[in-house]
Amino acid sequence: MTSESYRFTPDPDRVREEMLKPYPAKTRKKREKQIVLNDPDSPPAIGANARTIPGIITQRGCTYAGCRGVVIGPIYDIVHITHGPVGCGYYSWLTRRNLARPAPGQTNFMQYCMSTDMQEDEIIFGGEKKLAAAVREAYALFQPKAISIYATCPIGLIGDDIHAVARQASEELGINVFAFSCEGYKGVSQSAGHHIANNGVFKHIVGRDDTPADGRFRVNILGEYNIGGDAFEIEELFARCGITLTATLSGNVSYDQIARCHTADLNAVMCHRSINYMAEMMETKYGIPWIKVNFIGAGSTAKSLRKIAQYFGDKALSDRVEMVIAQEMQKLKATVDEVKPRCEGRLAALFVGGSRAHHYQDLFQELGMRVVGAGYEFAHRDDYEGRAVLPTIKVDADSRNIEELEVEPDPVRFKARRSPEQLEALKAGGFTFSDYEGMMRQMDKQALVIDDISHHEMDKLIELYRPDVVCCGIKEKYVVEKMGVPCKQLHSYDYGGPYAVFTGAANFYREIDRMVNTRVWKMILPPWQKHPELGARPVFSPKPRKTRETAAAAADGKGRPARSRSARLEAIEPTGEPTC
Amino acid sequence: MLNSTTSHHTERQALRVNPAKTCQPIGAMYAALGIHNCLPHSHGSQGCCAYHRSHLTRHFKEPVMATTSSFTEGASVFGGLANMTQALTNIFSIYQPDVVAVHTTCLSEVIGDDLPMMFKKFREDGKLPPGKHLIHANTPSFQGSHITGFANMTTAMVRYLCEKSGEVCDRFNLLPGYLDPADMREVKRLAAGIGARFVMFPDTSDVLDGPQTGRFQMYPQGGATVEEIRSAGDGFATLALGFWASEPAAKELEHKCEVPYELVELPIGLGATDAFVDAVRRLAATEVPGEIERERGQLIDLMSDMSQYLHEKRVAVFGDPDHVIPLVRFLVELGMRPVHVVTGTPGKAFETNVRQLLGPAGAAAKVRAGEDLLSLHQWIKAEPVDLLIGNTYGKYIARAEDNLPFVRFGFPILDRVAHRLFPTVGYRGAMRLVAGITDALLDKKDRECPEEFFELVQ
């Protein structure tokens, strides 16, 4: 380890106090609960999934963004129509980088933004007619397999029945048309939108096609949205291991794949926050067990692959998985060996999303970097403290507004994927189903855990810790960088990536190496600010004719040549600050 | 790329596909950033604020600070007074701006929140710190576009801050319209170069084009100060750039403080810059200095040098109306042929203006306000063009049409950086436009022409 690893860091209690200092009493009381010091052995209770306090500069977005933007938007062959004024549809158009590579013969509508662009008259007299007409026009233009409709804030208030419009359109057009009541004001963050999206996809798409995928080891990846091509990497890795990917919810996925994803034998959950509802509902209705996986970080990827192989209990699969892991780890070693010495001991902070602030800690650990603070933008307590706390989470009014579907086992299609004996054997071998241990158990003692971090808190954290890299989103990026600290966007990956699985890990190591070692951060101060002293004019001093003797006398005795002209300039300056 | 688009154009009544506009609040947020020490505040659910900040950040690659009332279901039912009061209390104790510029959203508009009443209560309850200002603009997303929002917030500056002391001062007011910081800086440079004394607001130069200093400033050094905006009421005239973005505020200033106004186009291209320079010269009662005439001469020189590459080239243009009108004027000056001209912002005046510029030769051109990029693309497919000019979203059409030469222009530009540093207004900006257009056309030729026609000198 380099001397960097012994770098001084401030007392986290003091940092917390500095963060809370300027808050009015009422605000302070709320924020206190959402800023805690970690204990990995017994994670303290953290305030999460609570309302953002008005007037606080927050990272959070809205329910519509979580529903249309995150969970359903990536399904590439659905026509997505936003019902409302033009803005919401416009801002969710191509901004999330969920890439799609449609299979031959499939259509891709991702480049199209569709909105009813509501005008004042429709706000006053109702927008149902316009919505129905818009659905018809969309069908005439694109003939999609399915059309989904998303409500924006005004829709709930003016009372448009978007679900009735969807039902009528379904009958009229003979295709699947469904709607989401994901008005922006529902819930406290994007999280409510994820839940609404899960419900809608489960009700309207999953289970519409019982044709099973070919392959023996059929797995769905839930909560992977193919930002920067992550899902492409996972697909390739699965293919090499001989695992059949039935569907990814919902990165690089078609409507048809989701319609038959209930035929898979295992759900592997990446982003617990955005899709645990789906995992639970599919287990209840179809009998598919779920496990938590993480394909961010080499170690986590290996662990996740082994877990999947262990679940299927097939020797050939396990052998193949081990072979792939060994090959990939070997390939990765050269990158780690090269990059790690340059990154080791550096400090990172991550404030993003509902799973990435946890998942990406693996990559930093693999580089020997220390995470001094982390938190989610819209997660719940179980994402911090682990699912063990679920029974103790109080359901508040905002969460109660979001529908909980009543799901029962499907009388025909429910099928236990593993026999009770197999399950017992797996559990006896330390295998855990339906569990997520949360972020805090992996973090250092006394590390700061901050939920829904505000601008001011981030400002203090950077001022007092001076981390070498901060991970957050586009709104914070240039704020952080104006402080002279590089910022990695972990929503959009700064238009880079992929970062998933082994190949992605190598990309991320190199990216962090670039960020923490790039020269530009050392160029901020111009030379005249480092050495503001005046009087460094050149002085004329007549040079004696160079002879062999004088040249030897001018050398400094260590074999270096005599001073150049610029060295003479420096020599008449008073001593300045050392350069950075 | 956009594989489902065909050359068959049908009129749509209800469905907007690939809009060439966005909603009012983002324009209001941008305008508010042009006041010094001002924090824009979005009164609605927090997603609006998040979307607007993200979008502006992607365009400027700069911090965009703003707060929100963070409505949840309760506020949407019972009204946003409690949220607004709490927000303002937090803002003044944590972020300490001089001005909070509030804009509404479709949510707070639909429930009918009365912002002046909320401000009044906040003030009467003694919660407003001395010397601080609250202003607001109604920016319903279901009317107009982001340009309307910019105009409404600029008008709010006049309504709340401008005052007439009774003594007319020797200064005029400059309303720059929805321009990038580099363009605002260029407008100021030209006006100052002519020797004019003026106050410009809003002014986002030195706010959204800040340097890297290692220090984050919540309120950068730029922006029109409250004092400057107040003094606009004593200006002897207002020069408003752009009918859509600036005229409403100019009218309000005339109405409120009896300051007469003159309206010119945004100074994009030769003719529009001439009109701007001439207007400033008349207002300042002075001569146009040789330095600026020299810039004009350089532009003319470039136009004649490049004419062979531009003559009669067919162009599709889309963007905001105040930008597109002078741009079409310039394209005509360059000898090019705008054949499809689209803005997403509604307004019949746009079509009349553009038709007038195109004259009889452009009778067959498609000119449409309140239109979208699907229609534009369908028209391009049916009647191909040599060049596309518009914001970043145009790159999808350009790629779909066999890498059609494409020049990024207007708002937003999310995938390139030059726009925030180098102006496209004024004579210098026009030179940059000519260079950009010629580069785009010649790059295509260099990439695709048969090898025997690949030339060293152009």
mmCIF file of N, CA and C in Angstrom, chain A residues 488-532:
data_model
loop_
_atom_site.group_PDB
_atom_site.id
_atom_site.type_symbol
_atom_site.label_atom_id
_atom_site.label_comp_id
_atom_site.label_asym_id
_atom_site.label_seq_id
_atom_site.Cartn_x
_atom_site.Cartn_y
_atom_site.Cartn_z
ATOM 1 N N LYS A 488 -17.668 10.995 -11.388
ATOM 2 C CA LYS A 488 -18.103 9.969 -12.331
ATOM 3 C C LYS A 488 -19.611 9.848 -12.252
ATOM 4 N N GLN A 489 -20.265 10.061 -13.378
ATOM 5 C CA GLN A 489 -21.720 9.875 -13.380
ATOM 6 C C GLN A 489 -22.014 8.385 -13.386
ATOM 7 N N LEU A 490 -22.781 7.956 -12.423
ATOM 8 C CA LEU A 490 -23.136 6.540 -12.411
ATOM 9 C C LEU A 490 -24.571 6.268 -12.864
ATOM 10 N N HIS A 491 -25.253 7.289 -13.358
ATOM 11 C CA HIS A 491 -26.518 7.009 -14.046
ATOM 12 C C HIS A 491 -26.200 6.729 -15.514
ATOM 13 N N SER A 492 -25.495 7.668 -16.121
ATOM 14 C CA SER A 492 -25.246 7.582 -17.565
ATOM 15 C C SER A 492 -23.842 7.092 -17.873
ATOM 16 N N TYR A 493 -23.026 6.867 -16.851
ATOM 17 C CA TYR A 493 -21.625 6.457 -17.031
ATOM 18 C C TYR A 493 -20.805 7.495 -17.788
ATOM 19 N N ASP A 494 -21.235 8.767 -17.776
ATOM 20 C CA ASP A 494 -20.514 9.783 -18.552
ATOM 21 C C ASP A 494 -20.361 9.345 -20.004
ATOM 22 N N TYR A 495 -21.376 8.675 -20.520
ATOM 23 C CA TYR A 495 -21.383 8.296 -21.939
ATOM 24 C C TYR A 495 -20.292 7.265 -22.243
ATOM 25 N N GLY A 496 -19.805 6.580 -21.193
ATOM 26 C CA GLY A 496 -18.819 5.520 -21.363
ATOM 27 C C GLY A 496 -19.452 4.172 -21.024
ATOM 28 N N GLY A 497 -18.650 3.270 -20.505
ATOM 29 C CA GLY A 497 -19.116 1.931 -20.192
ATOM 30 C C GLY A 497 -18.805 0.992 -21.334
ATOM 31 N N PRO A 498 -19.268 -0.244 -21.318
ATOM 32 C CA PRO A 498 -19.994 -0.871 -20.208
ATOM 33 C C PRO A 498 -19.070 -1.146 -19.021
ATOM 34 N N TYR A 499 -19.687 -1.274 -17.845
ATOM 35 C CA TYR A 499 -18.926 -1.562 -16.640
ATOM 36 C C TYR A 499 -19.301 -2.891 -16.009
ATOM 37 N N ALA A 500 -20.246 -3.614 -16.603
ATOM 38 C CA ALA A 500 -20.677 -4.868 -15.995
ATOM 39 C C ALA A 500 -19.733 -6.009 -16.361
ATOM 40 N N VAL A 501 -19.738 -7.012 -15.569
ATOM 41 C CA VAL A 501 -18.953 -8.258 -15.637
ATOM 42 C C VAL A 501 -17.453 -7.958 -15.769
ATOM 43 N N PHE A 502 -16.684 -8.950 -16.148
ATOM 44 C CA PHE A 502 -15.217 -8.820 -16.124
ATOM 45 C C PHE A 502 -14.716 -7.776 -17.122
ATOM 46 N N THR A 503 -15.266 -7.822 -18.332
ATOM 47 C CA THR A 503 -14.837 -6.867 -19.352
ATOM 48 C C THR A 503 -15.142 -5.439 -18.908
ATOM 49 N N GLY A 504 -16.317 -5.261 -18.319
ATOM 50 C CA GLY A 504 -16.701 -3.941 -17.844
ATOM 51 C C GLY A 504 -15.840 -3.493 -16.675
ATOM 52 N N ALA A 505 -15.468 -4.433 -15.811
ATOM 53 C CA ALA A 505 -14.617 -4.079 -14.670
ATOM 54 C C ALA A 505 -13.311 -3.471 -15.171
ATOM 55 N N ALA A 506 -12.752 -4.070 -16.209
ATOM 56 C CA ALA A 506 -11.498 -3.519 -16.764
ATOM 57 C C ALA A 506 -11.722 -2.093 -17.252
ATOM 58 N N ASN A 507 -12.861 -1.865 -17.910
ATOM 59 C CA ASN A 507 -13.174 -0.496 -18.359
ATOM 60 C C ASN A 507 -13.244 0.462 -17.191
ATOM 61 N N PHE A 508 -13.870 0.004 -16.116
ATOM 62 C CA PHE A 508 -14.055 0.893 -14.970
ATOM 63 C C PHE A 508 -12.722 1.171 -14.266
ATOM 64 N N TYR A 509 -11.902 0.134 -14.104
ATOM 65 C CA TYR A 509 -10.589 0.357 -13.474
ATOM 66 C C TYR A 509 -9.822 1.428 -14.242
ATOM 67 N N ARG A 510 -9.829 1.297 -15.569
ATOM 68 C CA ARG A 510 -9.074 2.256 -16.390
ATOM 69 C C ARG A 510 -9.681 3.653 -16.294
ATOM 70 N N GLU A 511 -10.997 3.678 -16.219
ATOM 71 C CA GLU A 511 -11.674 4.973 -16.138
ATOM 72 C C GLU A 511 -11.348 5.673 -14.818
ATOM 73 N N ILE A 512 -11.372 4.931 -13.736
ATOM 74 C CA ILE A 512 -11.073 5.546 -12.432
ATOM 75 C C ILE A 512 -9.596 5.947 -12.385
ATOM 76 N N ASP A 513 -8.741 5.127 -12.946
ATOM 77 C CA ASP A 513 -7.321 5.470 -13.040
ATOM 78 C C ASP A 513 -7.157 6.802 -13.776
ATOM 79 N N ARG A 514 -7.848 6.924 -14.897
ATOM 80 C CA ARG A 514 -7.787 8.181 -15.650
ATOM 81 C C ARG A 514 -8.264 9.351 -14.789
ATOM 82 N N MET A 515 -9.371 9.132 -14.109
ATOM 83 C CA MET A 515 -9.979 10.251 -13.385
ATOM 84 C C MET A 515 -9.133 10.705 -12.211
ATOM 85 N N VAL A 516 -8.612 9.758 -11.440
ATOM 86 C CA VAL A 516 -7.878 10.194 -10.241
ATOM 87 C C VAL A 516 -6.440 10.592 -10.569
ATOM 88 N N ASN A 517 -5.977 10.240 -11.755
ATOM 89 C CA ASN A 517 -4.588 10.563 -12.071
ATOM 90 C C ASN A 517 -4.425 11.544 -13.223
ATOM 91 N N THR A 518 -5.527 11.994 -13.811
ATOM 92 C CA THR A 518 -5.399 12.885 -14.953
ATOM 93 C C THR A 518 -4.701 14.180 -14.537
ATOM 94 N N ARG A 519 -3.934 14.728 -15.466
ATOM 95 C CA ARG A 519 -3.118 15.888 -15.119
ATOM 96 C C ARG A 519 -3.938 17.153 -14.932
ATOM 97 N N VAL A 520 -5.127 17.188 -15.545
ATOM 98 C CA VAL A 520 -5.819 18.469 -15.624
ATOM 99 C C VAL A 520 -6.106 19.063 -14.243
ATOM 100 N N TRP A 521 -6.376 18.207 -13.263
ATOM 101 C CA TRP A 521 -6.709 18.753 -11.942
ATOM 102 C C TRP A 521 -5.521 19.458 -11.280
ATOM 103 N N LYS A 522 -4.338 19.171 -11.779
ATOM 104 C CA LYS A 522 -3.163 19.826 -11.210
ATOM 105 C C LYS A 522 -2.830 21.136 -11.932
ATOM 106 N N MET A 523 -3.638 21.457 -12.959
ATOM 107 C CA MET A 523 -3.317 22.637 -13.761
ATOM 108 C C MET A 523 -4.190 23.829 -13.394
ATOM 109 N N ILE A 524 -5.008 23.673 -12.364
ATOM 110 C CA ILE A 524 -5.992 24.720 -12.077
ATOM 111 C C ILE A 524 -5.310 26.048 -11.728
ATOM 112 N N LEU A 525 -4.283 25.985 -10.915
ATOM 113 C CA LEU A 525 -3.608 27.232 -10.531
ATOM 114 C C LEU A 525 -2.593 27.630 -11.599
ATOM 115 N N PRO A 526 -2.687 28.867 -12.086
ATOM 116 C CA PRO A 526 -1.657 29.333 -13.020
ATOM 117 C C PRO A 526 -0.351 29.589 -12.255
ATOM 118 N N PRO A 527 0.776 29.586 -12.964
ATOM 119 C CA PRO A 527 2.065 29.723 -12.269
ATOM 120 C C PRO A 527 2.163 31.010 -11.457
ATOM 121 N N TRP A 528 1.551 32.089 -11.942
ATOM 122 C CA TRP A 528 1.688 33.365 -11.222
ATOM 123 C C TRP A 528 0.898 33.389 -9.918
ATOM 124 N N GLN A 529 -0.041 32.408 -9.771
ATOM 125 C CA GLN A 529 -0.694 32.346 -8.464
ATOM 126 C C GLN A 529 0.115 31.491 -7.506
ATOM 127 N N LYS A 530 0.843 30.538 -8.076
ATOM 128 C CA LYS A 530 1.699 29.732 -7.201
ATOM 129 C C LYS A 530 2.899 30.564 -6.745
ATOM 130 N N HIS A 531 3.378 31.453 -7.602
ATOM 131 C CA HIS A 531 4.543 32.286 -7.285
ATOM 132 C C HIS A 531 4.219 33.727 -7.634
ATOM 133 N N PRO A 532 3.443 34.382 -6.797
ATOM 134 C CA PRO A 532 2.990 35.720 -7.168
ATOM 135 C C PRO A 532 4.053 36.811 -6.993
#
